[in-house]
Coordinates of C-alpha atoms and ligand atoms in Angstrom, one line a residue:
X1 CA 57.9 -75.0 -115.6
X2 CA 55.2 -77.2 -114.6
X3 CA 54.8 -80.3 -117.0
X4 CA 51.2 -81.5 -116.4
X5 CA 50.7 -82.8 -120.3
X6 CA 53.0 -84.8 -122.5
X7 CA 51.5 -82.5 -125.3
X8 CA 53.6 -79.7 -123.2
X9 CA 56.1 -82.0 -122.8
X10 CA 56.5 -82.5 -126.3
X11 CA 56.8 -79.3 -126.8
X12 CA 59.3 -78.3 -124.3
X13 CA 61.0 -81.3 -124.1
X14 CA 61.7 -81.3 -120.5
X15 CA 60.2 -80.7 -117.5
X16 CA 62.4 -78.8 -115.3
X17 CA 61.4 -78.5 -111.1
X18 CA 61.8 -75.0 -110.5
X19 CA 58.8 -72.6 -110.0
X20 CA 60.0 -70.6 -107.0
X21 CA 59.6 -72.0 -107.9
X22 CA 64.5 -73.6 -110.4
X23 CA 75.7 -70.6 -105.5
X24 CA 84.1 -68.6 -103.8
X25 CA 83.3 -66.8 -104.6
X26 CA 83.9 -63.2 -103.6
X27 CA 81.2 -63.0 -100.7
X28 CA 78.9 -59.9 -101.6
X29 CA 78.4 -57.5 -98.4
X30 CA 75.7 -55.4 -100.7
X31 CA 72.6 -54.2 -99.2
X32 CA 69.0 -55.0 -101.1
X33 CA 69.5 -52.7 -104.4
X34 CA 73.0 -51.3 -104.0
X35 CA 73.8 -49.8 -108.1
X36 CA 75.9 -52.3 -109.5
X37 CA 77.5 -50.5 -112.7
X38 CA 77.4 -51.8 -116.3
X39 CA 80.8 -53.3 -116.5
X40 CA 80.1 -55.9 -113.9
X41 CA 78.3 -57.6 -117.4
X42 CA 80.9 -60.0 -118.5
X43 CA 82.7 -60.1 -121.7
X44 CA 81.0 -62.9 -124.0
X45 CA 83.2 -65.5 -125.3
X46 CA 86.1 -62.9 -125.9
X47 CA 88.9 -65.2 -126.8
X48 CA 92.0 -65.9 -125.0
X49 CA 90.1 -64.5 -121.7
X50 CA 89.5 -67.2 -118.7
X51 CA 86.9 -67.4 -116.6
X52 CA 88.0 -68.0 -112.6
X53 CA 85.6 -69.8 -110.8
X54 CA 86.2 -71.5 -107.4
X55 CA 89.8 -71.9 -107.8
X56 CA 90.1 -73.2 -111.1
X57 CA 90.1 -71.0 -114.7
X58 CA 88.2 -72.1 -117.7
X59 CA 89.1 -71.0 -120.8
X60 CA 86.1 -68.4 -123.0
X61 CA 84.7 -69.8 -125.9
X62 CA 81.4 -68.8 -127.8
X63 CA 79.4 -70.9 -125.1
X64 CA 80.3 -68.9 -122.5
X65 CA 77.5 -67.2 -121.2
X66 CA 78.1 -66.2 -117.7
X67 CA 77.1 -63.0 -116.0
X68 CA 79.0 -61.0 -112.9
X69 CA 76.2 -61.1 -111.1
X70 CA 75.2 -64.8 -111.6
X71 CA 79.3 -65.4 -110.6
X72 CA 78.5 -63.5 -107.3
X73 CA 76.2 -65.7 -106.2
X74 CA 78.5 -68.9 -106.8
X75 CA 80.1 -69.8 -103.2
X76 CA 77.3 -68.2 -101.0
X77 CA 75.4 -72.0 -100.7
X78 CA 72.4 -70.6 -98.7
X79 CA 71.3 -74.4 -98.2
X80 CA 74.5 -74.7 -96.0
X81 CA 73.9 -71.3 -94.0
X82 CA 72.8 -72.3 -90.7
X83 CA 69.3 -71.0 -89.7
X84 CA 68.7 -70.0 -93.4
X85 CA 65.2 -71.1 -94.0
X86 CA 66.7 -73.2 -97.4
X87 CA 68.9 -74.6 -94.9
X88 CA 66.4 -75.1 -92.5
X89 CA 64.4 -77.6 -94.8
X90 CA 67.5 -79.5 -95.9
X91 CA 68.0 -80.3 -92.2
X92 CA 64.3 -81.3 -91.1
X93 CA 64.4 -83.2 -94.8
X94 CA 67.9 -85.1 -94.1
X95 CA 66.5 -85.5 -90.3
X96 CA 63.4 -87.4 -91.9
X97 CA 65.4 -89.7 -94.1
X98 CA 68.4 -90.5 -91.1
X99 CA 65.3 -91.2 -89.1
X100 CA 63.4 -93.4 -90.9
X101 CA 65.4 -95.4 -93.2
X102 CA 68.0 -97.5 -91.5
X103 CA 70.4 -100.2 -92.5
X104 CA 70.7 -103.3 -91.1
X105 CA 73.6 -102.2 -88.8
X106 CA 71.4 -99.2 -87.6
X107 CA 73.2 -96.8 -89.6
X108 CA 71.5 -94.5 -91.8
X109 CA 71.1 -95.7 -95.4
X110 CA 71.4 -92.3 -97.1
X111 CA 74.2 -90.6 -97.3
X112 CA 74.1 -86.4 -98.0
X113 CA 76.6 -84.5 -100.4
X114 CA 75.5 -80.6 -100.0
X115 CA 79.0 -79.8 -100.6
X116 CA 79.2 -80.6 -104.5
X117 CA 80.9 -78.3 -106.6
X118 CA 78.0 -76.4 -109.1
X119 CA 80.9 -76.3 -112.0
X120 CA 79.9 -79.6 -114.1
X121 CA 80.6 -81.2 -117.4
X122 CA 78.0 -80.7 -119.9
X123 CA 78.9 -84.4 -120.3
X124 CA 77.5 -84.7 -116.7
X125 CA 74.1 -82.0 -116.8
X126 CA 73.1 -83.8 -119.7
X127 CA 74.4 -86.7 -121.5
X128 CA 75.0 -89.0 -117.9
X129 CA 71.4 -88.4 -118.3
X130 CA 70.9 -89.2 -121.7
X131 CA 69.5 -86.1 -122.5
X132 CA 70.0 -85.7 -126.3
X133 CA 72.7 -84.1 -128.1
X134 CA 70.2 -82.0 -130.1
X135 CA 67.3 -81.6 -126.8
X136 CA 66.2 -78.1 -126.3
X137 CA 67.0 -78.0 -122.6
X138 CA 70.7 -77.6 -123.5
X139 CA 70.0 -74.1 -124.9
X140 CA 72.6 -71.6 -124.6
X141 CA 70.0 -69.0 -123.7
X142 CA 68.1 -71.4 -121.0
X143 CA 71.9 -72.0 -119.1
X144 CA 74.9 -70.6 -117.9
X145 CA 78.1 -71.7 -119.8
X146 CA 81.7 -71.1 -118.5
X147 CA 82.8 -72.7 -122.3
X148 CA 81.3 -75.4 -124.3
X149 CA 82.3 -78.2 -121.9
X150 CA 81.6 -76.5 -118.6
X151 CA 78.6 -75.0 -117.2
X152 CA 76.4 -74.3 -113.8
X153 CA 74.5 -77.4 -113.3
X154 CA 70.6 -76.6 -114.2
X155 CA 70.0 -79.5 -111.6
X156 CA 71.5 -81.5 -109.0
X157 CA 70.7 -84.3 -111.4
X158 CA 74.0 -83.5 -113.0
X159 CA 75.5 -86.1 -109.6
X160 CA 73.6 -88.5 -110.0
X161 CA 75.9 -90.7 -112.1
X162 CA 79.1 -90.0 -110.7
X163 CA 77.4 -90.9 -107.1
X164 CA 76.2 -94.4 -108.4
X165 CA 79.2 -95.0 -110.2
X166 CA 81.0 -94.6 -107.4
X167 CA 79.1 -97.5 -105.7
X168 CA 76.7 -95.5 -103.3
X169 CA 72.5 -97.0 -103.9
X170 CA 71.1 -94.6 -101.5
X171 CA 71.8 -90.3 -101.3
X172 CA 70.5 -87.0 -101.1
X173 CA 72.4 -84.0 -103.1
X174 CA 71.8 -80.7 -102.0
X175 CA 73.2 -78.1 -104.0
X176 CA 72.7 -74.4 -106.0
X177 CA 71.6 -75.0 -109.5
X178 CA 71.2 -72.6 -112.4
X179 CA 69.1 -71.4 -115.2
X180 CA 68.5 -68.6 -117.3
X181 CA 65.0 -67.2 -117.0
X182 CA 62.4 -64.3 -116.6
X183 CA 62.8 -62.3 -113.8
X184 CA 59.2 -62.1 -111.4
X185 CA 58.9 -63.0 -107.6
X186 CA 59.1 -66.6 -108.4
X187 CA 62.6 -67.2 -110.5
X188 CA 65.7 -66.6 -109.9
X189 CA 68.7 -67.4 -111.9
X190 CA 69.7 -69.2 -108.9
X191 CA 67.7 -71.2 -107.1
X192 CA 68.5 -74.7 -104.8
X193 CA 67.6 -78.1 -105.4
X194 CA 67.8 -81.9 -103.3
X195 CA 67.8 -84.7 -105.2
X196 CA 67.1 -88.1 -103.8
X197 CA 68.5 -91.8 -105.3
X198 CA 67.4 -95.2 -103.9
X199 CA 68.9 -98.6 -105.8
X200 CA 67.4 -101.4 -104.9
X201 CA 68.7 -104.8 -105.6
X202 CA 66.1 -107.3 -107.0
X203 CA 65.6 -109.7 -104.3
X204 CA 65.5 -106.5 -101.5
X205 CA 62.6 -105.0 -103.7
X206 CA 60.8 -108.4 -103.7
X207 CA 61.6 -109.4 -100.0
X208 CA 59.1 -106.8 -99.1
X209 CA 61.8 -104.9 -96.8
X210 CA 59.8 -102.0 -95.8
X211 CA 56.0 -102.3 -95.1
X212 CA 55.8 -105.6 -96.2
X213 CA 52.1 -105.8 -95.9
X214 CA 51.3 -102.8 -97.9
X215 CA 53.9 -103.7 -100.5
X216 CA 52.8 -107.5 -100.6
X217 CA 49.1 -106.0 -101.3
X218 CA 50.1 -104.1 -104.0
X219 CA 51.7 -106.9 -105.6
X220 CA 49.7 -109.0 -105.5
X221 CA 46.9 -107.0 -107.4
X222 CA 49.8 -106.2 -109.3
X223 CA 50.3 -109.8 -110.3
X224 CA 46.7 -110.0 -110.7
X225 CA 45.9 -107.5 -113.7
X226 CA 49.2 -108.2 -115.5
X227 CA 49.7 -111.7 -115.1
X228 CA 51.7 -111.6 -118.4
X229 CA 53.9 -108.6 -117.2
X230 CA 57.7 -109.5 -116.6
X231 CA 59.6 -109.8 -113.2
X232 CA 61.5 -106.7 -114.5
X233 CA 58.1 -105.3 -115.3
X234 CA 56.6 -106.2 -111.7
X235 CA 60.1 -105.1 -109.8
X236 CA 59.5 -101.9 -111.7
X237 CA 56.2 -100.9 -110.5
X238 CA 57.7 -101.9 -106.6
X239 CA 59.9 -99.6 -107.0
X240 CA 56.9 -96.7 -108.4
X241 CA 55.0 -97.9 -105.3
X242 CA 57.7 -97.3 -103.1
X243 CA 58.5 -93.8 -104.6
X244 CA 55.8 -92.4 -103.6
X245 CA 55.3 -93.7 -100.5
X246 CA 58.6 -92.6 -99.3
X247 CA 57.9 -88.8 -101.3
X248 CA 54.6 -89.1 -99.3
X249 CA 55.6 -89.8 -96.3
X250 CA 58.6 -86.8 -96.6
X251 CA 56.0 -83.9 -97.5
X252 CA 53.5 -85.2 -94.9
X253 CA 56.2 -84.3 -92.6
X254 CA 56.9 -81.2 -93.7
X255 CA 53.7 -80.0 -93.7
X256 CA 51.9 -81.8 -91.6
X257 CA 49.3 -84.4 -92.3
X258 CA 46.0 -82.3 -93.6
X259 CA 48.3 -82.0 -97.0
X260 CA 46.4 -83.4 -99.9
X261 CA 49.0 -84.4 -102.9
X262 CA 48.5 -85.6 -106.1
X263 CA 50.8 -87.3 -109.2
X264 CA 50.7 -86.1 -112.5
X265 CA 52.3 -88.0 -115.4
X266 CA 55.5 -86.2 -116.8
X267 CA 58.9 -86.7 -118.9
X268 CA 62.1 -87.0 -118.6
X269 CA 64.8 -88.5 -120.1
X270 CA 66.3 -90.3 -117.6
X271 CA 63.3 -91.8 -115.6
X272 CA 60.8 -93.7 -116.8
X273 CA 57.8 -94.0 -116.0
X274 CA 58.6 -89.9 -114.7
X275 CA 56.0 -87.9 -112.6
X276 CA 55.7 -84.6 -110.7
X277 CA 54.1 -84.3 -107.1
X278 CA 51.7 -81.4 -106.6
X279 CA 50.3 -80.1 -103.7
X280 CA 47.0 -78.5 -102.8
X281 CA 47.8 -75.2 -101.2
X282 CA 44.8 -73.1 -100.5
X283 CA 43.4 -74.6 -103.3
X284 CA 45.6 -74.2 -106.1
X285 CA 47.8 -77.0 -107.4
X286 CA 51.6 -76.5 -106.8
X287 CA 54.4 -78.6 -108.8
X288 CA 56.8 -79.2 -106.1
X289 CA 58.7 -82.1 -107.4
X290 CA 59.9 -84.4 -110.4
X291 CA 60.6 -88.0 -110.1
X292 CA 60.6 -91.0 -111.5
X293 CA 61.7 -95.0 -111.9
X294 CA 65.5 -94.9 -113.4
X295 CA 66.3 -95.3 -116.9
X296 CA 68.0 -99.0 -116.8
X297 CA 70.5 -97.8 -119.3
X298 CA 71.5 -95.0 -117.1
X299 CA 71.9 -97.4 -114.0
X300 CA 73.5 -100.1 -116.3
X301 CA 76.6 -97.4 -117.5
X302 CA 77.3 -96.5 -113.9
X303 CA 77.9 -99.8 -113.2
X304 CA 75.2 -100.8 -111.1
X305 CA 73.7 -103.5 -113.5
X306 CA 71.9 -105.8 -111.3
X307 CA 69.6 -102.6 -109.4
X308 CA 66.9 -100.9 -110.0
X309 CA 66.0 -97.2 -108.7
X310 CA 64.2 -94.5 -108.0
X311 CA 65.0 -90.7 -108.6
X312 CA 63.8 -87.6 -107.0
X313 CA 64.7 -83.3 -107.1
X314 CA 62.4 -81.0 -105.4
X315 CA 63.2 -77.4 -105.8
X316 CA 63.7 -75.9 -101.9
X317 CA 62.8 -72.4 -102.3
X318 CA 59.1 -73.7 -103.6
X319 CA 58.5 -75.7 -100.4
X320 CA 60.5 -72.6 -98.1
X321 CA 57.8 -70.0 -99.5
X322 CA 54.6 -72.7 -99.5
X323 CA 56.4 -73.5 -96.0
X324 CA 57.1 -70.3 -94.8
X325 CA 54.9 -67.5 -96.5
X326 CA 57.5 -66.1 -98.6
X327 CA 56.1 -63.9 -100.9
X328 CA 59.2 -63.2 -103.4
X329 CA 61.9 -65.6 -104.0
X330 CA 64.7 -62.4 -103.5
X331 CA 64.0 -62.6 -99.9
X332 CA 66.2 -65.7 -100.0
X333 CA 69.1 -63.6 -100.8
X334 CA 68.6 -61.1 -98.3
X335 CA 71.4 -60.3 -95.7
X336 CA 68.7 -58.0 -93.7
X337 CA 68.9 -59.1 -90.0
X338 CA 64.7 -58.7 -90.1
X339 CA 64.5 -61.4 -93.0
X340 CA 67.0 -63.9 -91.4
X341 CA 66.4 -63.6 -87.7
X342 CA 62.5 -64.8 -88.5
X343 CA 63.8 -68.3 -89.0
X344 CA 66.3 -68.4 -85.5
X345 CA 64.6 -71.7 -84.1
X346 CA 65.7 -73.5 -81.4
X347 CA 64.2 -76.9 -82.9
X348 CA 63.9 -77.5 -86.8
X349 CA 60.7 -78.7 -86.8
X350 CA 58.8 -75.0 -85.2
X351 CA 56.7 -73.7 -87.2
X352 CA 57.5 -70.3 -89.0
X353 CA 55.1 -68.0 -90.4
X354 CA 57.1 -65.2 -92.3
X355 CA 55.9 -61.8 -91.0
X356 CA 56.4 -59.4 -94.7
X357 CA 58.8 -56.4 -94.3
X358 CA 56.9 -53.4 -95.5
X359 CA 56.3 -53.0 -99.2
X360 CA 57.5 -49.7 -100.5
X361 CA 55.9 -48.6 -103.8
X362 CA 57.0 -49.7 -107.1
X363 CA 58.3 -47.6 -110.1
X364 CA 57.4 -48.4 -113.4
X365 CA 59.8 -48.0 -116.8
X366 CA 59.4 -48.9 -120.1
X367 CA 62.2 -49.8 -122.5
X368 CA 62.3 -50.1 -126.6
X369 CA 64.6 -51.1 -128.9
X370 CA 65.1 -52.5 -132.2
X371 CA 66.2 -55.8 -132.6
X372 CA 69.6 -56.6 -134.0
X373 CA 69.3 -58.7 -137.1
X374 CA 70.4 -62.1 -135.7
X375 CA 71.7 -63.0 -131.9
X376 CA 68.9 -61.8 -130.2
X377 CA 67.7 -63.3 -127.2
X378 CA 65.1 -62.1 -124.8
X379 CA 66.9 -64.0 -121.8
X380 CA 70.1 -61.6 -122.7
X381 CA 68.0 -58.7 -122.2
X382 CA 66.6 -60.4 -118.6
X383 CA 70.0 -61.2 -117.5
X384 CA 71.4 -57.5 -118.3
X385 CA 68.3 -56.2 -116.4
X386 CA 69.3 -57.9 -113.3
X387 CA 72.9 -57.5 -113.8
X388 CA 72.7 -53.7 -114.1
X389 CA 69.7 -53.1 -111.4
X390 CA 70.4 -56.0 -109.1
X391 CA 68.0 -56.5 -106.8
X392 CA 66.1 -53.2 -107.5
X393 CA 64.7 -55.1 -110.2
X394 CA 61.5 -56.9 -109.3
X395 CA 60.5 -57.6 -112.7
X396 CA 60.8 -57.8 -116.4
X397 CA 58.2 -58.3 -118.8
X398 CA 57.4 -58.1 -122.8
X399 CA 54.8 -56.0 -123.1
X400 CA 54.3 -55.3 -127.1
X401 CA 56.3 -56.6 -130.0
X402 CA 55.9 -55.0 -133.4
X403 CA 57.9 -55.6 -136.5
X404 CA 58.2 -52.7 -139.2
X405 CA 55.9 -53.9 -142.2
X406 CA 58.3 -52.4 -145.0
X407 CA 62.1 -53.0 -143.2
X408 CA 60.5 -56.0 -141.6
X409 CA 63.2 -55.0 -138.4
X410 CA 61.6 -56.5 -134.7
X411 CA 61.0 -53.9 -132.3
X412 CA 60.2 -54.8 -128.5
X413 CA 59.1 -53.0 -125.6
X414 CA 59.7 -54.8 -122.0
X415 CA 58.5 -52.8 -118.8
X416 CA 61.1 -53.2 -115.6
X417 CA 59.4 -53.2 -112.0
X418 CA 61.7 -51.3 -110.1
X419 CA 61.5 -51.7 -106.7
X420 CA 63.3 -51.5 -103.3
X421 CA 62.8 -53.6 -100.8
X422 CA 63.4 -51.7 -97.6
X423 CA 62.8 -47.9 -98.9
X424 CA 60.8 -45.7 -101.3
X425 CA 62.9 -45.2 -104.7
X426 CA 62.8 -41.9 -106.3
X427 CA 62.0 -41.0 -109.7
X428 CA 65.8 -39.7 -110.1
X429 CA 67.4 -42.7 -108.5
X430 CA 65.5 -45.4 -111.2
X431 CA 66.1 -43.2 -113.9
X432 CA 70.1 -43.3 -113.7
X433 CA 69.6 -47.3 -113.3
X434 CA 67.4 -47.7 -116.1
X435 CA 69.6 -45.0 -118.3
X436 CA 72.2 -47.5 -117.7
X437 CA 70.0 -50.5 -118.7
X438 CA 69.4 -48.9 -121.7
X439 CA 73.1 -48.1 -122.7
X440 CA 73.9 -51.5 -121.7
X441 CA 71.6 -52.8 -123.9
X442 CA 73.0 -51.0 -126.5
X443 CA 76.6 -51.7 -126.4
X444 CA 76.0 -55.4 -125.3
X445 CA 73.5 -56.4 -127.4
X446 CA 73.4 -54.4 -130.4
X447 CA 70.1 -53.3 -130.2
X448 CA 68.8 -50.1 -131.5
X449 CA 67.2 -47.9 -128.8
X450 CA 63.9 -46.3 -129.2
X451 CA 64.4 -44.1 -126.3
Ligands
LIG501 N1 66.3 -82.9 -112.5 C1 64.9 -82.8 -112.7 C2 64.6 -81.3 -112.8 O1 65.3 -80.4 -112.4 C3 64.0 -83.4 -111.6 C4 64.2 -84.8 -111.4 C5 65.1 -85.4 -110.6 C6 63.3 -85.7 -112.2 C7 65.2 -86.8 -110.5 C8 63.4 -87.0 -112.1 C9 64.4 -87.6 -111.2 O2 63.6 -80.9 -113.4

């Protein structure tokens, strides 16, 4: 969701860095599209029934929310797959930071956690952050809930208290994150994020540590237009300054120094002042990034009350397809040898263009139904879609919505993109998927078909 207004901000509450761009599990051996069957859809908050995830059982509750197919995906950690392209830009990101920001003693001054269990608190994914008790982003249909206190982080900002309070003032987390959404070539229930968290004490920030001239000119127009602006005020807008320049300096390596970026205000709750990076590629803007100066209060709880930070998350899969070529974020997924051997480089830092596998032709079905009177929504009927057709499904979309002018019942008609992506599918073979989408629908949501 890109957040380029605080009118849309308003409105949605939060921006969230995903696009592309927004996971042991029992390690899936299935081939693009292989029919999964309708009671891989998991029981909803049936009571007395536990969920098992990574070794540990959480008890169901009318939170939970979690899908077979979402569960499959927990424990395969792509960004920790060697030679996976999402692992490929972890490595030439963590190889920018070890280079070029060193400690005193030598020693890089970032430490990387890619190895973070997804299972958080809510306590962590949202109030460490103090998001609101009543903010929209903690939707039950916009998440994945193992019960009311546990969940799928939506964002590897779900650490960053736990890191701090731990004493650490300078890290990158790398990690699976989750969110309920529409299915198209760009999301993914599942998608990978790295975060990025600098402290800085006070008299480091003023001390001009890194490219002091730069910083010393910028403060000193600083000082010059706000004369009446507070040291706190001053220390704040060093470490804005030095947020970018760092973000800056990290895409410019990535993709090399032609990029043109730009910063667009934003919100969130636990930075202020917040922005988003964009990039120009091929001459549209793309959000690749949220950021932002922390939120004192958040960096006064953990315990570090005499610092001051900064806070980034860029979303991989968005920079591996800008990167990379990749047309559809399912690619990422792929076990085919001809998707995965395109990114066997001897050094990191070659450049891949992504040669497409053939596209085979798609096949189109409709589905309507009748809307049960309450409980209904339209992210259950995407997350059945993709639980039931896997990765046949290449999208989902609402094309007409009509309500009845004398029973006043909601009746909605989506269209499912079926497509495979290494064969021709037949008429015969979609139909007995979508038959089953539409039973499933049925049984599992209440609705009324119109078939
Ligand atoms: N967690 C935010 C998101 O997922 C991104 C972000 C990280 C923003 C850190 C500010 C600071 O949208």
């Amino acid at each position: 969701m890109i957040c380029s207004a605080l009118i849309r901000v308003a409105h949605e509450g939060l921006c969230l860095v995903r696009k592309a761009t927004h996971v042991c599990r029992f390690h899936q051996h299935r081939a693009w599209g292989s029919k999964p069957v309708a009671s891989e859809f998991a029981a909803r908050g049936a009571p007395g029934i536990v969920v098992e995830l990574l070794g540990k059982s959480y008890p169901q509750d009318d939170h939970t929310n979690l899908t077979q197919k979402v569960l499959s995906k927990v424990g395969r950690n792509l960004h920790n797959q060697e030679q996976h392209p999402l692992w490929l830009i972890k490595e030439r990101v963590k190889e920018h930071f070890y280079s070029h920001y060193v400690g005193r003693s030598g020693t890089p001054l970032f430490s990387v956690y890619d190895q973070l269990s997804p299972v958080v608190t809510t306590w962590q994914n949202f109030d460490s952050l103090l998001i609101p008790g009543d903010h929209p982003s903690r939707k039950k249909g916009d998440n994945y809930y193992l019960n009311r206190t546990h969940m799928l982080r939506a964002h590897t900002s779900a650490h960053q208290w736990d890191l701090l309070h731990a004493g650490l003032d300078a890290f990158l987390v790398v990690g699976d994150v989750y969110r309920r959404d529409q299915i198209d070539s760009q999301h993914y229930p599942v998608f990978h994020q790295l975060e990025g968290v600098r402290l800085f004490s006070k008299h480091e920030l003023f001390a001009g540590v890194k490219d002091g001239e730069s910083l010393q000119l910028f403060e000193q127009s600083f000082r010059s237009a706000h004369k009446q602006e507070t040291h706190t005020m001053e220390a704040m807008k060093l470490v804005e300054f030095d947020l970018k320049q760092v973000l800056t300096k990290l895409v410019s390596h990535l993709f090399g120094d032609e990029l043109e970026v730009r910063w667009v205000d934003c919100y969130f709750p636990f930075t202020h002042p917040s922005f988003e990076m964009e990039i120009n590629f091929h001459g549209e803007w793309l959000e690749v990034l949220g950021c932002g100066v922390m939120e004192q209060r958040l960096v006064n709880s953990a315990g570090a009350h005499d610092q001051i930070g900064w806070a980034f998350g860029l979303g991989l899969e968005r920079l591996a397809m800008i990167l990379y070529d990749i047309p559809d974020i399912r690619l990422f997924w792929s076990e085919d040898e001809r998707f995965l051997k395109q990114f066997h480089v001897s050094d990191i830092n070659q450049r891949v263009k992504f040669q497409p596998l053939s596209k085979y032709p798609a096949v189109l079905n409709d589905i309507s139904f009748w809307l049960p009177s309450e409980n209904y929504t339209e992210n259950d009927f995407y997350d059945l879609v993709r639980t039931i057709g896997g990765d046949l499904v290449e999208k989902v979309e609402l094309i007409d919505k009509f309500e009845h002018p004398k029973t006043h019942r909601t009746s909605h008609c989506y269209r499912i993109t079926y497509r495979h992506m290494e064969r021709t599918l037949s008429q015969k073979e979609v139909n007995s998927v979508h038959q089953a989408v539409q039973q499933a629908a049925v049984q599992l949501l209440g609705v009324e078909g119109r078939f």
